[in-house]
Coordinates of C-alpha atoms in Angstrom, one line a residue:
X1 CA 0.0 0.0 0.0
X2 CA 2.7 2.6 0.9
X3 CA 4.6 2.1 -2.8
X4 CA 2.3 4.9 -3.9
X5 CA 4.5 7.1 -1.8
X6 CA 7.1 7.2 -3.8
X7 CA 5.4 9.2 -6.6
X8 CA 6.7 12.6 -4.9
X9 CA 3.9 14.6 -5.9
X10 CA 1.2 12.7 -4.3
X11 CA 3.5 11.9 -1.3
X12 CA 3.3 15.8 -0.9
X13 CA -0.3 15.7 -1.0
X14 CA -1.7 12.8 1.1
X15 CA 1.1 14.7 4.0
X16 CA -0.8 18.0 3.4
X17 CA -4.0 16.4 3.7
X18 CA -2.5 14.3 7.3
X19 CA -1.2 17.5 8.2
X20 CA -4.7 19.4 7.6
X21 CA -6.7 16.9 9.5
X22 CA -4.2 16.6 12.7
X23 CA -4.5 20.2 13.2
X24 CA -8.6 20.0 12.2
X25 CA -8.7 17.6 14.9
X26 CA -6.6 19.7 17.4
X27 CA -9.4 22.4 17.0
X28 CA -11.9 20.5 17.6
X29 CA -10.9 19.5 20.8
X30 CA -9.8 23.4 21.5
X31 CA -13.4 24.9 20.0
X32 CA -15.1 22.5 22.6
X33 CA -12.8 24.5 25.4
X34 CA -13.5 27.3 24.0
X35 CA -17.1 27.0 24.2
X36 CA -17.3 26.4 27.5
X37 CA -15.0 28.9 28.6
X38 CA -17.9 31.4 26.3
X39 CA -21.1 29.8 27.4
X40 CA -20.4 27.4 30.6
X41 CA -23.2 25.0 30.9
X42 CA -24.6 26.2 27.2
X43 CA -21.5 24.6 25.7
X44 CA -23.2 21.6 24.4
X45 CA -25.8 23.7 22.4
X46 CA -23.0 26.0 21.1
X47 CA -21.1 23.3 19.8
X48 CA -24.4 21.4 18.3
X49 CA -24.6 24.3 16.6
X50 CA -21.3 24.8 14.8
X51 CA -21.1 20.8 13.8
X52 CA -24.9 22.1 12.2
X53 CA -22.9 25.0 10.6
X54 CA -20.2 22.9 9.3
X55 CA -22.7 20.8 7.8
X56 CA -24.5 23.0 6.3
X57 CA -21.6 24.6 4.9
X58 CA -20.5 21.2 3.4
X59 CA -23.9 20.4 2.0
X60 CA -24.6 23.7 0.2
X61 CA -20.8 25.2 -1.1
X62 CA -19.3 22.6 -1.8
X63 CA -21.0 22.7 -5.6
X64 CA -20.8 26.1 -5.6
X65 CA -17.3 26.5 -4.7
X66 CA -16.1 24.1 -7.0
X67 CA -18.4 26.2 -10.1
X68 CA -17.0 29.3 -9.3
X69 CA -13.1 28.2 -9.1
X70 CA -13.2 25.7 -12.5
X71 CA -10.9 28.0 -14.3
X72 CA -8.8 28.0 -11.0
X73 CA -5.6 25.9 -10.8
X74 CA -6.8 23.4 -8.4
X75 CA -3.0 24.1 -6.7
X76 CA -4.5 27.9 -6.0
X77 CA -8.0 26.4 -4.7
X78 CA -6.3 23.8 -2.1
X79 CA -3.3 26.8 -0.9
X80 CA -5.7 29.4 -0.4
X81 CA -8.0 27.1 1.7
X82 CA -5.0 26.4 3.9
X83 CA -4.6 29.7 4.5
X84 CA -8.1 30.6 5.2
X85 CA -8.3 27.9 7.5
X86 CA -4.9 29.0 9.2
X87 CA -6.3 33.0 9.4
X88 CA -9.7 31.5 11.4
X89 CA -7.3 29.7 13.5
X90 CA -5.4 32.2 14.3
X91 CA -8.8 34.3 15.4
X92 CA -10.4 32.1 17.3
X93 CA -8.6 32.4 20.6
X94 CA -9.6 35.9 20.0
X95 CA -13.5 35.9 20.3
X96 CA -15.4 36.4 23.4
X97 CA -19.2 36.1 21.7
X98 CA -21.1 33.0 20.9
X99 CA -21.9 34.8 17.7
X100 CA -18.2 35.3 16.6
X101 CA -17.7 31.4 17.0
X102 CA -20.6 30.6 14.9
X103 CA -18.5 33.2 12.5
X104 CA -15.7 31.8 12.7
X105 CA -16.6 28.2 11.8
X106 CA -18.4 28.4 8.8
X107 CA -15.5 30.2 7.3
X108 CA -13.3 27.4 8.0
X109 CA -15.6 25.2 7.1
X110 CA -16.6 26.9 3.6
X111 CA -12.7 26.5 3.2
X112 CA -12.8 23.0 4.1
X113 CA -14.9 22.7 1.2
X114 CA -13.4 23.8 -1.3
X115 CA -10.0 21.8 -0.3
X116 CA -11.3 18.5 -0.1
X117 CA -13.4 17.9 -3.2
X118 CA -9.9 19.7 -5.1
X119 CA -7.6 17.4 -3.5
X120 CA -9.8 14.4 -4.0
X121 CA -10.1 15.3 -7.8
X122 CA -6.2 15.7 -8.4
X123 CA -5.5 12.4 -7.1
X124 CA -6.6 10.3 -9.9
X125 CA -4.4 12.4 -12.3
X126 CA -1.7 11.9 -10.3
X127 CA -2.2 8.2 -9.6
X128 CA -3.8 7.8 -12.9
X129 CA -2.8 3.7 -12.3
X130 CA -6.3 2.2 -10.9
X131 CA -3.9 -0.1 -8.7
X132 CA -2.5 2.8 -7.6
X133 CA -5.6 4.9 -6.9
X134 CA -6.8 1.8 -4.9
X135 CA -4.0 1.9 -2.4
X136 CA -4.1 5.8 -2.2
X137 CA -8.3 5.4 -1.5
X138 CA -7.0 3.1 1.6
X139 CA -4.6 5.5 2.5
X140 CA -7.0 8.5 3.1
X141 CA -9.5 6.2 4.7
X142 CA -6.9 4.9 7.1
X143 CA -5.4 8.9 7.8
X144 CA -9.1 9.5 8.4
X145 CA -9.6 6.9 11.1
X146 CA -6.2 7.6 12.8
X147 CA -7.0 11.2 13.1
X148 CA -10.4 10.4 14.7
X149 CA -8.2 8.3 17.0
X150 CA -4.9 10.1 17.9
X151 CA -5.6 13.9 17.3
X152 CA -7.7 13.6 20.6
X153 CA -4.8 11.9 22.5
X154 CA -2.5 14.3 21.1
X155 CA -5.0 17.0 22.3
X156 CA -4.6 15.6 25.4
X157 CA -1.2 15.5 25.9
X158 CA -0.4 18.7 25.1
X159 CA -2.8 20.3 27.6
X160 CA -1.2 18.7 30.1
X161 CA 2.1 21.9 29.0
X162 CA 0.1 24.3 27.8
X163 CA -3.5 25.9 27.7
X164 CA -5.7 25.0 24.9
X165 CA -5.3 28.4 22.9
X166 CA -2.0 26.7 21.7
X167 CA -4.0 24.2 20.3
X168 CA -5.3 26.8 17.9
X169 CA -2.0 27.6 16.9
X170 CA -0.5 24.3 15.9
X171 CA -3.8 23.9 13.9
X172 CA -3.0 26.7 12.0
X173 CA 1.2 25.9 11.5
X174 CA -0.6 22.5 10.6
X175 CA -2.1 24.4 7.8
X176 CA 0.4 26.8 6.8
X177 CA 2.7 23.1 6.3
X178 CA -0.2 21.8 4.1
X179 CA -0.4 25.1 1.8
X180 CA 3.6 24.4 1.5
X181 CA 3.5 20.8 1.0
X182 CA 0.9 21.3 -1.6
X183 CA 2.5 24.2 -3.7
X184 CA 5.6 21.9 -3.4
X185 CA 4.0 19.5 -5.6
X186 CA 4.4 18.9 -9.4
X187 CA 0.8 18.4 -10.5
X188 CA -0.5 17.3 -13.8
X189 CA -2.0 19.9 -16.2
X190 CA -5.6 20.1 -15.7
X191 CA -8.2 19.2 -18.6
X192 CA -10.1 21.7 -20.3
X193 CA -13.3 22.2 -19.0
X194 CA -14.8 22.8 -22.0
X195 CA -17.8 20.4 -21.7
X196 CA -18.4 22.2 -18.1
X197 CA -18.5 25.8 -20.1
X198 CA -21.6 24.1 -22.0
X199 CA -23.6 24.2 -18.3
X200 CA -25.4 27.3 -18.4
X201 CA -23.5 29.8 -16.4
X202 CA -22.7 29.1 -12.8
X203 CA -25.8 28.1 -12.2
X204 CA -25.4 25.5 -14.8
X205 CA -22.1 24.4 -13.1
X206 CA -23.3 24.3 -9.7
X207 CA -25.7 21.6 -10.5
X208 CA -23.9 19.7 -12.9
X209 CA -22.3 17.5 -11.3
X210 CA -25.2 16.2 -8.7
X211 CA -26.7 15.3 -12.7
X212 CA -23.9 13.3 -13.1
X213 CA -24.4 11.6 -10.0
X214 CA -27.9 11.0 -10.5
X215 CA -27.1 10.3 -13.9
X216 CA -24.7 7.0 -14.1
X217 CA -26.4 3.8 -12.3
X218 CA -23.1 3.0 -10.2
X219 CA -23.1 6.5 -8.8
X220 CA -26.9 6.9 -8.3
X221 CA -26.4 3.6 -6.1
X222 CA -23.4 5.3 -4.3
X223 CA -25.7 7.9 -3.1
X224 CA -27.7 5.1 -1.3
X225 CA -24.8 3.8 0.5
X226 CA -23.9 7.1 2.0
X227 CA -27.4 7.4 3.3
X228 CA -27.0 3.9 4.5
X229 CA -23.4 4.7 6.0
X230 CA -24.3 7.9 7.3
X231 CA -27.3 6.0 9.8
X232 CA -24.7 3.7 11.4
X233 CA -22.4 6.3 11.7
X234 CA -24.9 8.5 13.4
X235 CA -25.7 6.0 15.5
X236 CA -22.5 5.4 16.8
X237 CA -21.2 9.2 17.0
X238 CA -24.2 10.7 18.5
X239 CA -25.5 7.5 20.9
X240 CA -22.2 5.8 21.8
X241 CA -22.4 8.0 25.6
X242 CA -25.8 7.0 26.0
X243 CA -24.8 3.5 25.3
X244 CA -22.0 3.6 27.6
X245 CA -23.1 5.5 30.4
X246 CA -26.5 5.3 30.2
X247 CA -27.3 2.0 29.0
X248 CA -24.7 0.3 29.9
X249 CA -23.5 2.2 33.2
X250 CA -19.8 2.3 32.2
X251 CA -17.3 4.6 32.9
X252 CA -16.8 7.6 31.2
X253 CA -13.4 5.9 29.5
X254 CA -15.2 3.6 27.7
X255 CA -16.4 6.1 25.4
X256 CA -13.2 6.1 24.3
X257 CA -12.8 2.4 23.7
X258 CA -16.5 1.9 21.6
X259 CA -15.4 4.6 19.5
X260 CA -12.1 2.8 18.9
X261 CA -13.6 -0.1 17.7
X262 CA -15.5 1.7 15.8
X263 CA -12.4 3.6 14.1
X264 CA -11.0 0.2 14.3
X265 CA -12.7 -1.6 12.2
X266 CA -12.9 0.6 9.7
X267 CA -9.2 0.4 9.6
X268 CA -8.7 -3.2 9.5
X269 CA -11.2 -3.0 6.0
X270 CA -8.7 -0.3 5.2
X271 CA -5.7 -2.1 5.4
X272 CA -6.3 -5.3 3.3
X273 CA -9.2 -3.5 0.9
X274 CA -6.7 -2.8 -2.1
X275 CA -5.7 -6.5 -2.1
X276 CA -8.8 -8.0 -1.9
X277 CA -10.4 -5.8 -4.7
X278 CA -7.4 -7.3 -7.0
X279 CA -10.0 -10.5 -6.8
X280 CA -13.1 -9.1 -6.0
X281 CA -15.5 -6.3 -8.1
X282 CA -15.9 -3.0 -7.2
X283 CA -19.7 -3.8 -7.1
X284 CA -19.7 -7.1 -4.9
X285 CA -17.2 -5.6 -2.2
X286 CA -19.3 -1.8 -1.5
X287 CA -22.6 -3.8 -1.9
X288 CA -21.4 -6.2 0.6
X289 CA -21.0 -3.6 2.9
X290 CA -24.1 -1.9 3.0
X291 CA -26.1 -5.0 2.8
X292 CA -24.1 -6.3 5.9
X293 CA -25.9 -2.7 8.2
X294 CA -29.3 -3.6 8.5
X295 CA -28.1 -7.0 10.2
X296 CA -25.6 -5.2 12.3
X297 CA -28.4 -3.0 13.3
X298 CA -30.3 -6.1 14.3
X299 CA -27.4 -7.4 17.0
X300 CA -27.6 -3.1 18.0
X301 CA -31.1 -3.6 18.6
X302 CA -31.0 -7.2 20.8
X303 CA -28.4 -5.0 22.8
X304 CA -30.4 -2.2 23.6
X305 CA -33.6 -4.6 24.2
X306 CA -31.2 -6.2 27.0
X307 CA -31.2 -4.5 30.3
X308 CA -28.9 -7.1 32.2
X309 CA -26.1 -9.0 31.1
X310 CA -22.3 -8.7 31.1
X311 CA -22.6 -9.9 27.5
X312 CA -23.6 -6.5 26.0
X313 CA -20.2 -4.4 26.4
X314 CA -18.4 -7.1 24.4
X315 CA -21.1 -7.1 21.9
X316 CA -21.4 -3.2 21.7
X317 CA -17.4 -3.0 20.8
X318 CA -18.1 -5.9 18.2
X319 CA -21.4 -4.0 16.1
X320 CA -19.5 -0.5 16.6
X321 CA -16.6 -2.5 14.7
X322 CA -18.4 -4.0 12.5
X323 CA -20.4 -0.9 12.0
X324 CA -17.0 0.9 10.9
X325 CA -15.7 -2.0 9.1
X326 CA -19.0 -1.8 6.9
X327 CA -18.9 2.0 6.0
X328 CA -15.2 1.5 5.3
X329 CA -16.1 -1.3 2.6
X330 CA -18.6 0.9 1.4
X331 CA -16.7 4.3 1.4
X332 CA -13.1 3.7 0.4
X333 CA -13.8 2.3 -3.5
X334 CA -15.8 5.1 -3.8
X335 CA -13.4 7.6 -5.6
X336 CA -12.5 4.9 -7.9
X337 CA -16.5 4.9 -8.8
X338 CA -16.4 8.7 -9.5
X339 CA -13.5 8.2 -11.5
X340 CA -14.4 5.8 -13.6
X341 CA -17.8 7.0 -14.3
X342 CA -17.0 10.8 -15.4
X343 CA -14.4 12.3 -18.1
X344 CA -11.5 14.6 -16.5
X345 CA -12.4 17.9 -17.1
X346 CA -16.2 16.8 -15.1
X347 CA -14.3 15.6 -12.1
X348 CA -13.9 18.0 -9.5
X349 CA -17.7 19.0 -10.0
X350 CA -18.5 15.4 -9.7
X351 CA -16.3 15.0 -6.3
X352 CA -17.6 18.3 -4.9
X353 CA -21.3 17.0 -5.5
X354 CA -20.7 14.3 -4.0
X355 CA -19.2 15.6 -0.9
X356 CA -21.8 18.0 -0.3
X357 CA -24.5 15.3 -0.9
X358 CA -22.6 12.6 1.2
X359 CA -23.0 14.9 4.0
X360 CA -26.2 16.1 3.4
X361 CA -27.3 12.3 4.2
X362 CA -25.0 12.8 8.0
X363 CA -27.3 16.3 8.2
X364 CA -30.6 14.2 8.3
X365 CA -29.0 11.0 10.3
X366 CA -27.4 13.2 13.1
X367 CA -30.8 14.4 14.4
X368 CA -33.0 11.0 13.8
X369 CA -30.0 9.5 15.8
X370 CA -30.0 12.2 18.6
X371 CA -33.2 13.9 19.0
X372 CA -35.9 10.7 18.1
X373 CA -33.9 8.9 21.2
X374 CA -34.0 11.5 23.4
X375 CA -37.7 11.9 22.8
X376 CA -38.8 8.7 22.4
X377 CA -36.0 6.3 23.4
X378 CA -32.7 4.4 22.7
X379 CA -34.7 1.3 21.0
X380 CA -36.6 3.8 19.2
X381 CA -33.6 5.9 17.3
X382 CA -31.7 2.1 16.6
X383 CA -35.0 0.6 14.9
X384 CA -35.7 3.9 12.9
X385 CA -32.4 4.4 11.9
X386 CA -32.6 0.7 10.6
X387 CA -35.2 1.3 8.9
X388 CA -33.5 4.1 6.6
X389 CA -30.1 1.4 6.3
X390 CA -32.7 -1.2 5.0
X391 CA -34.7 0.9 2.5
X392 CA -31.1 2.3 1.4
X393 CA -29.2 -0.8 0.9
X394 CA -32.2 -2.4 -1.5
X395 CA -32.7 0.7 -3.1
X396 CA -28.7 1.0 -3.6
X397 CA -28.7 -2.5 -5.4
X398 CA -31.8 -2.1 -7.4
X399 CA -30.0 0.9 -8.4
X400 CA -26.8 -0.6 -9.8
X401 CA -27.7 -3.9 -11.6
X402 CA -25.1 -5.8 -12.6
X403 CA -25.0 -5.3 -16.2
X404 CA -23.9 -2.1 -14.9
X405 CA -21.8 -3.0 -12.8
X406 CA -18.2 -1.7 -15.4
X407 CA -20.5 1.1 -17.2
X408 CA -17.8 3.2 -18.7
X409 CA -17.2 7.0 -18.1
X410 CA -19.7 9.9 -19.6
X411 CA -18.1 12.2 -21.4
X412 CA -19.8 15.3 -22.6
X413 CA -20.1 16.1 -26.2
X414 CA -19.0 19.7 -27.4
X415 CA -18.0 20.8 -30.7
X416 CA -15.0 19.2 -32.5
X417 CA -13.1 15.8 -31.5
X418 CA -13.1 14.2 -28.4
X419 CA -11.1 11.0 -27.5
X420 CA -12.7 7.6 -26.0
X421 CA -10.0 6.1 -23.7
X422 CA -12.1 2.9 -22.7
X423 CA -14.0 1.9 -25.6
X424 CA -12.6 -1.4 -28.1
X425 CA -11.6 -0.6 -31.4
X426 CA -14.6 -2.5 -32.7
X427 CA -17.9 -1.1 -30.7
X428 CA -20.0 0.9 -33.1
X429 CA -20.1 4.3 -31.5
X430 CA -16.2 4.0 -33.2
X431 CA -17.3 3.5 -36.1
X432 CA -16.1 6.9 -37.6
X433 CA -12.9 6.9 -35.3
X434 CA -9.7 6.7 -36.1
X435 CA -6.8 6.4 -33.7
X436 CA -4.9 8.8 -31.7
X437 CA -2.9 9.4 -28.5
X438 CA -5.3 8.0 -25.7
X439 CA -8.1 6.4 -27.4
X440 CA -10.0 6.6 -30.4
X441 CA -11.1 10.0 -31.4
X442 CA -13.8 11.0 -33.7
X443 CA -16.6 14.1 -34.3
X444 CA -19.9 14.8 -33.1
X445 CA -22.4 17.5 -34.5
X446 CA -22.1 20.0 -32.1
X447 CA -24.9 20.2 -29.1
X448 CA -24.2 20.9 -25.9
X449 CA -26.8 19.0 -24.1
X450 CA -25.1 15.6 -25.4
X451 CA -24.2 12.8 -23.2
X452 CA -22.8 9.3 -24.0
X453 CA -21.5 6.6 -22.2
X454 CA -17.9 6.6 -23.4

């Protein structure tokens, strides 16, 4: 998995992209301090509120972000997030007002947005091997995981020397490193957008790429399986305190340790995904994994039906982990999805779309998870939340059938040639083609509105 380090220029990146989440983690943990220090026994609500901001933020600029900087070097777009995200760093330890937090975090988090769907979209062009790409897609899911795990320890160690405003500031050296790592990197020239100018405006662009995701089979179903993902997360994240303290009357430690297992399990799926996808479809493995919720739902369920028994903590750390092994099956192949299903010059609007819809599926999970059990109950959130894994995972496979299962990339059609990279020399949309560097390439009659499966 680590031989994809030695291409320099993604070596550069996937260390930007550590860096950026170490110090995004060391915030978090300093923002929580920092509320309370603001509103004392508000902090909860104060910080309920800015993980709603950050979603929100995710869920409605990511598009637009990513249809207002397409003519942007994608180098530019990633350097100047880092350094917005360093400048709102650097201010935080300055506010005194609720007001000025909420502020404050929706500017980093707009930033966030427009770094992550640009660094997801440079990737393939850098690892443009789909061996390669595999290991790199195990790679970010396993630097995701380990930040979730280790940035809080971190956090914790360092305020036992200093006061948590220094927290603030090695989040934002953490980000001035990434802007440096990144413009360090030699990164391939980016395709013309040419098909993207064909949109209608920004308007046009803003929504073109969630009609590419609604538009191939495999990616329509992907949608599914972050709704389907998102439940058991939410379940875990917003319920695993209830579980252990409540439910379970453990102590306050134990958090920690169900929400390793958690982390856990999605690293193991991590680690020996890229070799078992040498033998096993794309299709079969992600399916697999969303199929396998609803049943790990079923063992959360007989646990929270269970009032006594010294069985249940070993069987909460066991569905947590298979909970996260699940959503790691189901989420690391998926860039290799959005890849092979759009052309080049669509892929950062096909990333950003589905970033901001991927989260837009956490934004309706978080508050069935949290606010149906505190209304109506533990068993009442787990059996809902099922409900929503169930109706996704059937509607995620009747979505991709599996005739679809290698549908090649769309490309849009604009006026003069355009090269297929992926189609044989003998299918009949070639017949006019002749060959050139890449693929075949032939002519269409110009119209924008054009799509073909390429």
């Amino acid at each position: 998995m680590l031989t994809v380090l030695r291409n320099r220029a993604y070596r550069h990146l996937f260390t930007a992209h550590v860096v950026a989440l170490a110090g995004t983690g060391l915030a978090t943990v300093a923002l929580g301090l920092l509320a309370y220090d603001i509103a004392g026994p508000r902090a909860g609500s104060v910080l309920g509120t800015a993980l709603a901001i950050k979603m929100v933020a995710y869920v409605g600029l990511a598009p637009v972000i990513a249809a207002l900087a397409e003519r942007v070097p994608r180098r530019a777009v990633m350097v100047w997030s880092d350094v917005v995200r360093g400048g709102v760093a650097l201010a935080l330890p300055f506010v005194d007002q609720v007001w000025q937090v909420y502020v404050l975090v929706f500017v980093l988090q707009a930033a966030s947005a427009a770094f992550t769907p640009a660094f997801l979209a440079v990737v393939p062009d850098v690892l443009p091997d789909e061996r390669d790409y595999t290991r790199a897609l195990s790679l970010s899911r396993l630097a995701y995981d380990t930040e979730s795990l280790f940035s809080p320890a971190l956090a914790a160690a360092l305020l036992t020397v200093t006061t948590y405003n220094w927290l603030f500031l090695g989040t934002a050296v953490g980000f001035a490193a990434s802007a440096i790592l990144v413009l360090s990197a030699v990164l391939p020239k980016r395709a013309a957008a040419a098909g993207m100018r064909h949109q209608g405006g920004v308007q046009g662009r803003v929504t073109a790429g969630i009609r590419l995701l609604l538009g191939a089979p495999a990616l329509r179903s992907l949608l599914w399986m972050d709704l389907a993902v998102a439940a058991g997360g939410a379940l875990v994240l917003v319920n695993t305190v209830v579980y252990v303290r409540g439910h379970l009357a453990l102590a306050a430690g134990d958090v920690a340790l169900a929400l390793g297992a958690y982390g856990g399990g999605s690293m193991v799926v991590a680690l020996f995904l890229p070799r078992v996808l040498r033998h096993v479809p794309d299709r079969r493995a992600m399916l697999a994994g969303v199929l396998a919720l609803p049943g790990v739902f079923a063992g959360a369920a007989l646990v929270t039906a269970a009032r006594t028994g010294d069985w249940r903590w070993p069987a909460l750390l066991t569905l947590w982990a298979a909970f996260g092994a699940a959503g790691s099956l189901v989420l690391t192949p998926a860039g290799k999805i959005i890849r092979r299903c759009t052309s080049p010059e669509r892929r950062t609007a096909a990333f950003a779309a589905h970033f901001s819809l991927s989260h837009a599926c956490w934004l309706a999970t978080y508050p069935l998870a949290g606010w149906l059990g505190a209304a109506a109950g533990l068993q009442a959130s787990v059996l809902a939340l099922a409900a929503v894994a169930l109706a996704a995972a059937v509607l995620a496979v009747r979505s991709w059938p599996a005739d679809a299962a290698e549908a090649p990339a769309p490309v849009a059609h604009s006026e003069g040639a355009h090269v297929h990279a992926n189609l044989p020399a003998t299918h009949p949309h070639l017949a006019d083609a002749v060959l050139a560097p890449g693929g075949f390439r032939h002519h269409h009659a110009p119209r924008a509105d054009r799509l073909h499966a390429a």
